[in-house]
Coordinates of C-alpha atoms in Angstrom, one line a residue:
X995 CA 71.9 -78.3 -9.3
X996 CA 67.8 -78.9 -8.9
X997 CA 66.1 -77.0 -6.4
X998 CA 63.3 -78.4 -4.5
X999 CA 60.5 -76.9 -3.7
X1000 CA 58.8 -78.6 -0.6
X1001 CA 55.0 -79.0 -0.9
X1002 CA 53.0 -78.3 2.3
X1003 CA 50.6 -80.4 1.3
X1004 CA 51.5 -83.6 0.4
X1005 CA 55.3 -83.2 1.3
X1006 CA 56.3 -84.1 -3.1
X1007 CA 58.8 -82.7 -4.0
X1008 CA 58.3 -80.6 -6.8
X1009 CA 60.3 -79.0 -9.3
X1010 CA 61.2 -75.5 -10.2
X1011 CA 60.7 -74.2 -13.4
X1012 CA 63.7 -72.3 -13.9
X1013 CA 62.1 -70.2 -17.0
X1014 CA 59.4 -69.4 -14.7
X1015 CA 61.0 -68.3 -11.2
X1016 CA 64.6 -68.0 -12.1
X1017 CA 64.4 -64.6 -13.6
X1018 CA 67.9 -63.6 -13.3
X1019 CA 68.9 -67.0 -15.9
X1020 CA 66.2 -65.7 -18.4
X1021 CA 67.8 -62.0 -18.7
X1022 CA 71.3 -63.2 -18.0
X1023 CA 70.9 -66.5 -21.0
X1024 CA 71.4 -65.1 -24.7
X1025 CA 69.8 -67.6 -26.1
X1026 CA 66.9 -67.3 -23.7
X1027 CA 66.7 -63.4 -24.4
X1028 CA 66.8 -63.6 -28.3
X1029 CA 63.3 -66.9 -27.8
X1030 CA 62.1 -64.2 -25.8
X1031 CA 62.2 -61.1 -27.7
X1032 CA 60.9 -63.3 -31.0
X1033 CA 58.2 -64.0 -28.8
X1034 CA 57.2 -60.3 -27.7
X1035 CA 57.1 -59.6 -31.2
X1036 CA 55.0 -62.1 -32.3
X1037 CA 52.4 -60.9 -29.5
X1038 CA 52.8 -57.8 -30.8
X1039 CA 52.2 -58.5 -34.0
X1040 CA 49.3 -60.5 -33.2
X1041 CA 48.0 -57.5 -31.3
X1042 CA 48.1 -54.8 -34.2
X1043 CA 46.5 -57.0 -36.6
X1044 CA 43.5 -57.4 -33.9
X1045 CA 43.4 -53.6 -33.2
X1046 CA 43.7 -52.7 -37.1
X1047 CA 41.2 -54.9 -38.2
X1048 CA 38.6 -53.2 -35.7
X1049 CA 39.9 -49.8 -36.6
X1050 CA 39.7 -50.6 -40.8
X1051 CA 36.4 -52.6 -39.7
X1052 CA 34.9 -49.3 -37.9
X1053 CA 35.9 -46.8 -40.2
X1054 CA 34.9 -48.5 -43.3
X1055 CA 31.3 -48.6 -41.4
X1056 CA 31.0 -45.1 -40.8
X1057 CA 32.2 -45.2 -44.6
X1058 CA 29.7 -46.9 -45.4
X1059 CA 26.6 -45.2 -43.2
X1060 CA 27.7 -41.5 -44.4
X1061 CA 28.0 -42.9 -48.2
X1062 CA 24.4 -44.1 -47.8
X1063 CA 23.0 -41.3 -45.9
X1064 CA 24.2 -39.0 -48.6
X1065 CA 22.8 -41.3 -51.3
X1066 CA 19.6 -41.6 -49.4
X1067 CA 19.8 -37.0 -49.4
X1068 CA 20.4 -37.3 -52.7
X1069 CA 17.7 -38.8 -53.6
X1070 CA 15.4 -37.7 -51.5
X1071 CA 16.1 -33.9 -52.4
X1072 CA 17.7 -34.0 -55.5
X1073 CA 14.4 -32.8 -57.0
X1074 CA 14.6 -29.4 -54.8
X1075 CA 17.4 -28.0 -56.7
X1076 CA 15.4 -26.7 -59.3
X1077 CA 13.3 -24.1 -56.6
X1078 CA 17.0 -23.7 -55.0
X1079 CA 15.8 -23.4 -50.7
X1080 CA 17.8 -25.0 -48.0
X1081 CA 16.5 -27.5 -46.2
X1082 CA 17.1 -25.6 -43.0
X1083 CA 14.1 -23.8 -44.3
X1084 CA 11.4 -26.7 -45.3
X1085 CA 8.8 -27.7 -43.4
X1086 CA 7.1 -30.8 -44.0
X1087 CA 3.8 -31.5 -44.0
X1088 CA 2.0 -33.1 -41.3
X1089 CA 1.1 -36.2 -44.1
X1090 CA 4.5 -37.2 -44.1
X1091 CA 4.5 -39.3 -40.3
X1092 CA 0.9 -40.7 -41.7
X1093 CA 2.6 -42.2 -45.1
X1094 CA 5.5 -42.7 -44.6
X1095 CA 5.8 -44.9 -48.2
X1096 CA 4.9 -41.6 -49.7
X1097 CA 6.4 -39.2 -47.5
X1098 CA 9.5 -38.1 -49.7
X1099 CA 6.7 -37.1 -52.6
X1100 CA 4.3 -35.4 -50.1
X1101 CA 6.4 -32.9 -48.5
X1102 CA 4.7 -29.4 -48.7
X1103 CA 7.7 -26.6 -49.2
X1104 CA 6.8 -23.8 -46.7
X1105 CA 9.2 -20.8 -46.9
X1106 CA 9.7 -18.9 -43.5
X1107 CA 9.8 -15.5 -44.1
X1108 CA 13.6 -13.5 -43.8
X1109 CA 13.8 -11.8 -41.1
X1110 CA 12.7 -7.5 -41.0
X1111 CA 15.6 -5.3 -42.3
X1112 CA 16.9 -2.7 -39.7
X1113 CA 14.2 -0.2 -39.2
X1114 CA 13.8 2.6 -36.6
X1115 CA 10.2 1.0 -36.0
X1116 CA 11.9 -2.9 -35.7
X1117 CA 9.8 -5.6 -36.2
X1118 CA 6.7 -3.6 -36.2
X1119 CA 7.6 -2.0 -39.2
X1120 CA 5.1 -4.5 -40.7
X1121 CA 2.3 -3.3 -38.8
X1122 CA -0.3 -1.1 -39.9
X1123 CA -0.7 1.8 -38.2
X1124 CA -3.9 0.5 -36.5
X1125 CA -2.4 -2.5 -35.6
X1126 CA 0.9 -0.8 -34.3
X1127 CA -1.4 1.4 -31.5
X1128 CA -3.3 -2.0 -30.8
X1129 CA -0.3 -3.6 -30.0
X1130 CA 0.8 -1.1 -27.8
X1131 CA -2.1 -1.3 -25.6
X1132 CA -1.0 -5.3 -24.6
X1133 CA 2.6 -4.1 -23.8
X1134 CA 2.9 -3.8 -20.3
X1135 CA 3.8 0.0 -19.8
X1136 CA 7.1 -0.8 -18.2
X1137 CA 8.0 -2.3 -21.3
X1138 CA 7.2 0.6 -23.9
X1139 CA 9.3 2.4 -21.8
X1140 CA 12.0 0.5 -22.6
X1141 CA 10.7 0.8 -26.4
X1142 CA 10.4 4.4 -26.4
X1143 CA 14.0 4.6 -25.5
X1144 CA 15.1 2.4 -28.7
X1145 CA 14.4 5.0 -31.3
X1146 CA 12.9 8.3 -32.3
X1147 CA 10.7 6.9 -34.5
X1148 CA 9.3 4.6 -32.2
X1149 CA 9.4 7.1 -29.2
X1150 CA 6.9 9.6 -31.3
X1151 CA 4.5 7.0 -32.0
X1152 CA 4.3 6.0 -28.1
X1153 CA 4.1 9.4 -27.5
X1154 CA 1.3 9.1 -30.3
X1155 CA -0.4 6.6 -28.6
X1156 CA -0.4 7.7 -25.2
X1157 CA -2.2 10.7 -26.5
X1158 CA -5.3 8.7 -27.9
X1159 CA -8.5 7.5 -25.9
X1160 CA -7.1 3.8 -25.6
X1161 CA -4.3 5.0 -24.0
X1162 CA -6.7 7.6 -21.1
X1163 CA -8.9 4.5 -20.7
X1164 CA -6.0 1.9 -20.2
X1165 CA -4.6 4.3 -17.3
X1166 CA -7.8 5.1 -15.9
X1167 CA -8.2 1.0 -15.5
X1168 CA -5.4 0.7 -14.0
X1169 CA -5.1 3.4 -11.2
X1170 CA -8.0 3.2 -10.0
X1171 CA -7.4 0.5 -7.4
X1172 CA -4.3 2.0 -6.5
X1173 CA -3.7 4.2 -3.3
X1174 CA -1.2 3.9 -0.7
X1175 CA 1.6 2.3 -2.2
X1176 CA 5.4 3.0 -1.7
X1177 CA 6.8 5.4 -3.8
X1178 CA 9.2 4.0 -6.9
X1179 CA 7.1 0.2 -6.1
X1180 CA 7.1 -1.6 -9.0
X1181 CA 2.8 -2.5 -8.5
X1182 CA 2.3 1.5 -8.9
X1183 CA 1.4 1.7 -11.8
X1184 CA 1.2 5.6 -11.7
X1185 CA 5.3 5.1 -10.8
X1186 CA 5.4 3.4 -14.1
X1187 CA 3.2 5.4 -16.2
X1188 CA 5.5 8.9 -14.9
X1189 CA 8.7 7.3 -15.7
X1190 CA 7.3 6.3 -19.7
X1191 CA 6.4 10.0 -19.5
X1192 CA 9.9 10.2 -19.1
X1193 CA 11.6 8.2 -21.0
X1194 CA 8.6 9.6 -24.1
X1195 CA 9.6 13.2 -23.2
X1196 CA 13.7 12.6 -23.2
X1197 CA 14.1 14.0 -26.7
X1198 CA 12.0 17.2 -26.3
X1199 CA 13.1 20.6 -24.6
X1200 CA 12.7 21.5 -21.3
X1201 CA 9.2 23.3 -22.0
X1202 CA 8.1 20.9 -24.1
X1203 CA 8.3 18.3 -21.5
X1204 CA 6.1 20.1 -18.8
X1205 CA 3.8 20.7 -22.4
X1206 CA 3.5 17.4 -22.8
X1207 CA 3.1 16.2 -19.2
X1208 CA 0.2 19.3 -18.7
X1209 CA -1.4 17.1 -22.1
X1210 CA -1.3 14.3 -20.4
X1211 CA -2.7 15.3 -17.0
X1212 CA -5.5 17.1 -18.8
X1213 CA -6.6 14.5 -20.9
X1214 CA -7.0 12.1 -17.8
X1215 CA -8.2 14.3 -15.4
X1216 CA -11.1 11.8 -14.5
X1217 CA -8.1 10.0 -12.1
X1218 CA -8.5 12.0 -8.8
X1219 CA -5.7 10.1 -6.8
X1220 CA -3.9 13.3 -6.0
X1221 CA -1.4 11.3 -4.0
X1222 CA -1.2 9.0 -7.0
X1223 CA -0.6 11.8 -9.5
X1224 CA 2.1 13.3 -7.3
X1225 CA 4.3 9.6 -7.9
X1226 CA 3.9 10.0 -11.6
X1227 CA 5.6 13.9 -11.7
X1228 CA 8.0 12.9 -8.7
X1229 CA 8.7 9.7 -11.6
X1230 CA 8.7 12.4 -14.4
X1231 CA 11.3 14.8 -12.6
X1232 CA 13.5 11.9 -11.5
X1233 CA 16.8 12.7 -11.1
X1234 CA 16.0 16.4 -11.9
X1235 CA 18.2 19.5 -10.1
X1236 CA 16.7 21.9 -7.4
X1237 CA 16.0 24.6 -10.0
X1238 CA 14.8 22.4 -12.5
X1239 CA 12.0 20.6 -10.2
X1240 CA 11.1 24.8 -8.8
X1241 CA 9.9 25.2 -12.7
X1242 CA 8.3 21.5 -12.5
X1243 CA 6.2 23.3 -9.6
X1244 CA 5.4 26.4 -11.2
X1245 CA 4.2 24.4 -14.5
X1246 CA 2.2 21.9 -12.2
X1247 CA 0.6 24.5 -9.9
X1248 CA -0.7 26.4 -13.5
X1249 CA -2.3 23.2 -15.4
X1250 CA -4.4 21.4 -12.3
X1251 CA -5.6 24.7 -11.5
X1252 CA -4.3 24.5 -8.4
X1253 CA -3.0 28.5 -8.1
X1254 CA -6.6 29.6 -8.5
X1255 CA -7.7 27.2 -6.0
X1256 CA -4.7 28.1 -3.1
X1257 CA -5.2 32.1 -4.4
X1258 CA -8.8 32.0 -3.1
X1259 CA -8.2 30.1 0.0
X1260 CA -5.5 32.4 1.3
X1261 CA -7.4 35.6 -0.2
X1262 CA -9.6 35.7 3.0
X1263 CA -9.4 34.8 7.1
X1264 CA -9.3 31.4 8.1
X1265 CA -12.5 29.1 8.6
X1266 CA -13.7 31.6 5.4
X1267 CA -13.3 28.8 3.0
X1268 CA -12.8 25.5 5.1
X1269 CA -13.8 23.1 1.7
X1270 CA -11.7 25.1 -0.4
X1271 CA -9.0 24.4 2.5
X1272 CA -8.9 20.8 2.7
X1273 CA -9.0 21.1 -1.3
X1274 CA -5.4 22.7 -0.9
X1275 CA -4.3 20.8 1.8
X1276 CA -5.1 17.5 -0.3
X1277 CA -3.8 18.6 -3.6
X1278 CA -0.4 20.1 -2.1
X1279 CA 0.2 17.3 -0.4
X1280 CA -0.8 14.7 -2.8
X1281 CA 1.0 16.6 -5.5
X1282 CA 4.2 17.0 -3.8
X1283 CA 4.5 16.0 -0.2
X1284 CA 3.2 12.3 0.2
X1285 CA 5.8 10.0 -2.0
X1286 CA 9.0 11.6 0.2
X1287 CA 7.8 11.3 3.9
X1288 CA 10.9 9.3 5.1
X1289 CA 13.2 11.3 3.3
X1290 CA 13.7 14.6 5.3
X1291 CA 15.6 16.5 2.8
X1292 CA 13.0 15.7 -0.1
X1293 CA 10.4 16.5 2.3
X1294 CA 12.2 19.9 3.4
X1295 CA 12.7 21.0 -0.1
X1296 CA 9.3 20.6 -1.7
X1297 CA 7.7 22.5 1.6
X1298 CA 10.2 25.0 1.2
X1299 CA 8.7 25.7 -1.9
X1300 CA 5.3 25.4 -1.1
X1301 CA 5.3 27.8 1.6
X1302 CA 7.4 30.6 -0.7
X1303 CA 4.5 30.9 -2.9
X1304 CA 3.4 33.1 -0.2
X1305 CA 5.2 36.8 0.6
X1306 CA 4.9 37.2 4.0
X1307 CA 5.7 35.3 7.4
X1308 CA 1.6 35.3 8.1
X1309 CA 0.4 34.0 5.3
X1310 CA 3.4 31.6 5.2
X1311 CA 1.8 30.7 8.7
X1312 CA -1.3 30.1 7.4
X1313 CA -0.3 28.5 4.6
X1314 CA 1.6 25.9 7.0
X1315 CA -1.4 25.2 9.3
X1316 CA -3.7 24.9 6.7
X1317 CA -1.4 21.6 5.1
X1318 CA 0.1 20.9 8.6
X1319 CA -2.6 21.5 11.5
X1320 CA -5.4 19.1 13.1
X1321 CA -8.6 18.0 11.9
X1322 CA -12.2 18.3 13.2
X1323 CA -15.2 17.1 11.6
X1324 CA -17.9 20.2 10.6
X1325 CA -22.1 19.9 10.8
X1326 CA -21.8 18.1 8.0
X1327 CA -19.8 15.5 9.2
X1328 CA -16.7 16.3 6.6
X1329 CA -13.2 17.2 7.9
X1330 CA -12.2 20.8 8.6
X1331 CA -9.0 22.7 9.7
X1332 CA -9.6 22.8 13.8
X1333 CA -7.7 26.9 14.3
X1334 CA -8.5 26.1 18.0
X1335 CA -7.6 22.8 19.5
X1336 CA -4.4 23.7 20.5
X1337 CA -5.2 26.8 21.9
X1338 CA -7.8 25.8 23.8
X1339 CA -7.1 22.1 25.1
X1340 CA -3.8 21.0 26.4
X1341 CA -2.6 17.6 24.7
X1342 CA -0.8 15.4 27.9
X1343 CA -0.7 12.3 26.0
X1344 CA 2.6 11.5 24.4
X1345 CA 0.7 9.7 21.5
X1346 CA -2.0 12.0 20.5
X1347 CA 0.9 14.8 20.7
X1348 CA 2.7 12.4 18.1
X1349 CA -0.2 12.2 16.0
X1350 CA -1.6 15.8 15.9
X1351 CA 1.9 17.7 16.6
X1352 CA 4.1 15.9 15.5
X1353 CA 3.6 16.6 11.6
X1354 CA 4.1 20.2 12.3
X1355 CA 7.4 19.6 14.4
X1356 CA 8.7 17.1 11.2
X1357 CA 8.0 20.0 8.9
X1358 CA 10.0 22.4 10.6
X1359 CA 12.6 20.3 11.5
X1360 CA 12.6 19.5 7.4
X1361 CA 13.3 22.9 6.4
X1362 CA 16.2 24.0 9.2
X1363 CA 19.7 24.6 7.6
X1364 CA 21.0 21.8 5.4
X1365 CA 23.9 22.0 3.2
X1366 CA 22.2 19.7 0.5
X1367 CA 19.8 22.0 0.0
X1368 CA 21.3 25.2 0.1
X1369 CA 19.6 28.2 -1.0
X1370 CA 15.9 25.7 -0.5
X1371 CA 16.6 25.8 3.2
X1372 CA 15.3 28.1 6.2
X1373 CA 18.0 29.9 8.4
X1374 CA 17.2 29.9 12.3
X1375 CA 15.9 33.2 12.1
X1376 CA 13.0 32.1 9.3
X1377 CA 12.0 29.3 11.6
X1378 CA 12.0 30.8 14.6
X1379 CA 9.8 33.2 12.6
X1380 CA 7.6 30.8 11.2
X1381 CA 7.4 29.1 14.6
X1382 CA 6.0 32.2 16.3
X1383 CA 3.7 32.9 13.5
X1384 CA 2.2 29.7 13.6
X1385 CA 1.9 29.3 17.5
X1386 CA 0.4 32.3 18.2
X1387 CA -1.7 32.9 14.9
X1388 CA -4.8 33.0 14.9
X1389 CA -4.4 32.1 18.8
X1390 CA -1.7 31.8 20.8
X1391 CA -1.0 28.0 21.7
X1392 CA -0.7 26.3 25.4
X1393 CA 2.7 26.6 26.9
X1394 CA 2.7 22.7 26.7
X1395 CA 1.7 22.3 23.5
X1396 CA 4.2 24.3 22.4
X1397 CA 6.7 22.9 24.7
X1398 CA 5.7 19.5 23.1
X1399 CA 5.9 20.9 19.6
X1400 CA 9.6 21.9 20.3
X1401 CA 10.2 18.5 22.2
X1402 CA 9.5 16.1 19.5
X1403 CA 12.4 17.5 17.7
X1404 CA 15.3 19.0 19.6
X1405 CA 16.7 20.7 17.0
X1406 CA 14.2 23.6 17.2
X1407 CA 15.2 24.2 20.9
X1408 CA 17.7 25.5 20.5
X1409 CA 16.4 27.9 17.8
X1410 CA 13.4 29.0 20.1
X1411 CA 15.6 29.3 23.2
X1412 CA 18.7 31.1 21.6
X1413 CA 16.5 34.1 19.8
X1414 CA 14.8 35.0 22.6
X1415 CA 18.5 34.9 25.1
X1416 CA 19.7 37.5 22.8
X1417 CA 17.4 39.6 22.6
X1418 CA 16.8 40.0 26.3
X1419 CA 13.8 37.8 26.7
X1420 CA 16.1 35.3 29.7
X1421 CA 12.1 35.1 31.4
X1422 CA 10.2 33.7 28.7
X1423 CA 13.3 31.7 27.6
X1424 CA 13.3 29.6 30.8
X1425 CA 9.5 29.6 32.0
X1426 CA 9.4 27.7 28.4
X1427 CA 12.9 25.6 29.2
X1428 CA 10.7 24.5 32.2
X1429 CA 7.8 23.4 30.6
X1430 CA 9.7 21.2 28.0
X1431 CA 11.2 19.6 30.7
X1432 CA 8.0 19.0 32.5
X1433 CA 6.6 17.6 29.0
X1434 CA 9.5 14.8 29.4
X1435 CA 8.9 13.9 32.4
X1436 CA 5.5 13.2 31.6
X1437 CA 6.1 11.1 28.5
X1438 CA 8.7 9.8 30.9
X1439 CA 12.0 10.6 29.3
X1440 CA 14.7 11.7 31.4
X1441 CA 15.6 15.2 30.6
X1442 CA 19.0 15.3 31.4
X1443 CA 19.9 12.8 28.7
X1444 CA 17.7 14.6 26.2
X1445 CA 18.4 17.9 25.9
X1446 CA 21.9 17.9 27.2
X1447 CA 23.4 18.5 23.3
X1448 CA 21.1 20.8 22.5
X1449 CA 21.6 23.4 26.1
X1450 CA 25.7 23.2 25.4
X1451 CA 25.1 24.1 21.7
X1452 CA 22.7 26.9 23.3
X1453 CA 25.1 27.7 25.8
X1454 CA 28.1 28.1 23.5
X1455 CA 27.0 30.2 21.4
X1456 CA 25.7 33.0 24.1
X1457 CA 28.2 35.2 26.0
X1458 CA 29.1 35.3 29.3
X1459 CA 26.7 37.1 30.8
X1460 CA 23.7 36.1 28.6
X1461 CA 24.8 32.8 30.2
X1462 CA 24.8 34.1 34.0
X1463 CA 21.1 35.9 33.1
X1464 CA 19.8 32.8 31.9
X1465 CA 21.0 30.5 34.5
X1466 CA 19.9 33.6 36.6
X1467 CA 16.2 33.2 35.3
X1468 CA 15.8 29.7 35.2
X1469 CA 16.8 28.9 39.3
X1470 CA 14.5 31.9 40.0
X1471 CA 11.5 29.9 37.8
X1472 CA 11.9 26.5 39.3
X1473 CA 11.6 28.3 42.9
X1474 CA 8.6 30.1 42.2
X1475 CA 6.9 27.5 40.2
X1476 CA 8.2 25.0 43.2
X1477 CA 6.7 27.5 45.7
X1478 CA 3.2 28.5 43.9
X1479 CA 2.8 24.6 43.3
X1480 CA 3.5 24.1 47.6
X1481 CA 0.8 27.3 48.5
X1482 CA -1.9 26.5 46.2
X1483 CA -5.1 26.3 47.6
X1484 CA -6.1 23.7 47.4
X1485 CA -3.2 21.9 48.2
X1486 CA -2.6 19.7 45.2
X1487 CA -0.2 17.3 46.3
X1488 CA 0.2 14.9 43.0
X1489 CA 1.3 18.6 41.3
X1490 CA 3.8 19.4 44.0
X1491 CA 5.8 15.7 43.7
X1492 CA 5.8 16.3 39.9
X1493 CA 7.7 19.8 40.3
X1494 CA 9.9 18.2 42.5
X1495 CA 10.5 15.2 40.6
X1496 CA 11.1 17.5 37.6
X1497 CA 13.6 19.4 39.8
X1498 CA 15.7 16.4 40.8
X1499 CA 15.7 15.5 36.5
X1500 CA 17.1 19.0 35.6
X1501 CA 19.5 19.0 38.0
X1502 CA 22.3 17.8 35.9
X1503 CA 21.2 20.3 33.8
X1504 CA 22.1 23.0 36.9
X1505 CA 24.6 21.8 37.1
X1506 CA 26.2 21.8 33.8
X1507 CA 25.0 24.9 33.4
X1508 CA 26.6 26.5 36.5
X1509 CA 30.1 25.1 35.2
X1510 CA 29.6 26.5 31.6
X1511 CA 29.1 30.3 32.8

């Protein structure tokens, strides 16, 4: 039976190829199967022969190319064998891309040179001594630090080096642009030249290294950047202990002369020697103080020491104001300590108080008890010592200055309030409680909010009837400082609203008080 396959088109009929569409008679026809699979074979055949012959074709190419490339070696360096050199290490002459006919006859042998055994000195073992130092002086100093750390031979001649005139002249060049620049910055090149110093110094003793350093300052002491020598010892005594940077001090104080300068200044009463001040007061705090403003514990240890190179709480006082206190300009127009600004003129202004009290208050607050510094830090007693001393010396301050001073940092109002609770002085105590709350209220912070920590910790640590005398004393102040401002004559009405209005911002206070006693 035909099928018929009706065409759309032209309505044929067309027949059906049954070995084309009737897939079920090709695999279900034995003899259709065996013509079948003799035919896949075939194909197959047909199709390895094709593939092989590319494959044999291919491969008997690349035959072909490396047999001739290694003829064409051959011949072209067969006549090296006799000098026996690799041709990794031949260099041909520039002749041989001119004529190229020539070029195999041309070629120049050049022998690089095997690399430098191991040395402690490296690959300037084959330098001349001369040379070597020359070279050193166009490597950027950060990186002979990195040399001097490779080996001892190479650290002592750095340390050679930085000892010669090349060396003095190279750091003079470059520090004396430099200024004000953060400390540990990697353009201070006094930063840099402390921490070579460092890394040159690593394999000597302890003295040796302040010997060397006191070498080093001396033979460059044309650099008068005090600020910028103080980076390059901070650099040197990096990472150093408490005790070891107190000997660091000591060895620094003896080689820039600067205990013969400080003896002299402190020998006499102030305003003897106001040059020979401001020499101190710049070489102390150049030396030791500038490079750790922001860090208060830094900055509390190295004043802790400057101020015990003095034996008594006056000179200590001195000592502070002569680093610490204001400026004034002399006759001949240079700066001076000023002994009496802030005994004689009252500073109202919150920003002058920040910019002529404020350094004292920071360096006091520095110093007050901190575990990291341990046996470096003041107790309350010291400081409230040391904050008499310098108040009252060699005149007693405003009350407002001092109020201010005490403001700026909270911290030491509780030590100036506290001493003089317990030992009976509940008048003084809260005539000065007063006036630091009348210095808020001008720089217009509210009090309350201020100082509140600072009374409870003062408060807890009184008993209960230091409490009730203080409380006691303070009511009785604001009434009699309420009442003297309503009967002055002449009435001065602007002074009265500010007692009031600094009566309604301690109230809280009052009241915190009152339930604390």
């Amino acid at each position: 039976m035909r099928r018929i396959l009706n065409s759309q088109t032209d309505n044929e009929q067309v027949p059906v190829l049954p070995h084309i569409y009737n897939i079920s008679r090709i695999s279900n026809d034995p003899v259709g199967s065996q013509l079948q699979s003799v035919s896949d074979r075939s194909e197959n055949t047909e199709t390895g022969q094709i593939t092989s012959f590319f494959t044999v074709r291919k491969r008997q190419t690349s035959e072909k190319g490396c047999c001739s490339l290694d003829g064409k070696k051959t011949k072209a360096y067969g006549t090296l064998d006799a000098i026996n050199i690799s041709s990794s290490r031949l260099v041909p002459c520039h002749r041989i891309f001119d004529d190229k006919e020539n070029a195999l006859e041309d070629v120049i042998v050049q022998v690089v040179p095997d690399a430098v055994s191991n040395s402690p000195l490296g690959i300037f073992q084959m330098l001349p001594p001369e040379l070597l130092y020359i070279m050193f002086d166009r490597i950027p100093v950060v990186q002979l630090k990195q040399l001097s750390l490779s080996s001892g031979t190479l650290n002592a001649k750095i340390r050679e080096y930085i000892t010669m005139v090349s060396a003095c002249r190279r750091f003079f060049a470059e520090t004396i642009a430099v200024y004000d620049v953060d400390f540990e910055s990697a353009q201070d090149p006094f930063y840099a030249w402390g921490m070579l110093l460092k890394a040159c110094a690593i394999a000597m003793s302890f003295h040796g290294s302040h010997v060397f350093l006191a070498k080093f300052f001396s033979k460059n002491r044309n650099v008068g950047n005090w600020s910028g020598w103080g980076r390059c010892f901070m650099a040197f005594c990096k990472g150093w202990t408490h005790s070891e940077c107190v000997e660091l001090f000591r060895t620094v104080m003896r080689f820039t002369g600067l205990n013969g300068i400080l003896n002299r200044a402190m020998s006499r009463k102030v305003k003897n020697y106001p040059h020979l001040e401001m020499e101190v007061r710049a070489r102390l705090r150049g030396f030791f103080l500038s490079h750790c403003e922001k860090n208060e514990e830094c900055y509390g240890f190295w004043n802790s020491i400057i101020l015990r190179t003095q034996k008594t709480i006056a000179q200590q006082g001195q000592l502070f104001m002569i680093l610490f206190g204001p400026l004034t300009l002399d006759e001949d127009n240079c700066e001076v300590i000023d002994w009496e600004l802030l005994s004689n003129t009252t500073i109202e202004d919150r920003r002058l108080c920040e910019e002529i009290i404020d350094p004292m208050s920071f360096s006091i607050h520095c110093m007050v008890t901190n575990e990291n510094l341990r046996g470096f830090a003041w107790s309350d007693y010291h400081i409230f010592n040391l904050i008499e001393e310098i108040t009252t010396a060699p005149h007693p301050w405003t009350l407002d200055n001092f109020a201010a001073l005490l403001a700026l940092r909270p911290k030491l109002i509780h030590i100036a309030l506290h001493a003089r609770i317990i030992h009976g002085h509940e008048e003084e105590a809260a005539h000065l409680f007063h006036a630091i709350n009348s210095v808020l209220h001008q720089w217009g912070i509210f009090s309350s909010s201020a100082v509140t920590g600072v009374l409870l910790k003062t408060f807890r640590a009184l008993s209960d009837i230091r409490r009730r005398l203080f409380l006691s004393s303070f009511l009785r102040t604001e009434s009699e400082l309420l009442s003297d401002a309503l009967m002055n004559e002449p009435f001065d009405r602007d002074y009265f609203y500010m007692e009031l209005a600094v009566g309604r911002a301690v109230s809280p206070l009052v009241t915190l008080m009152a339930s604390n006693v």
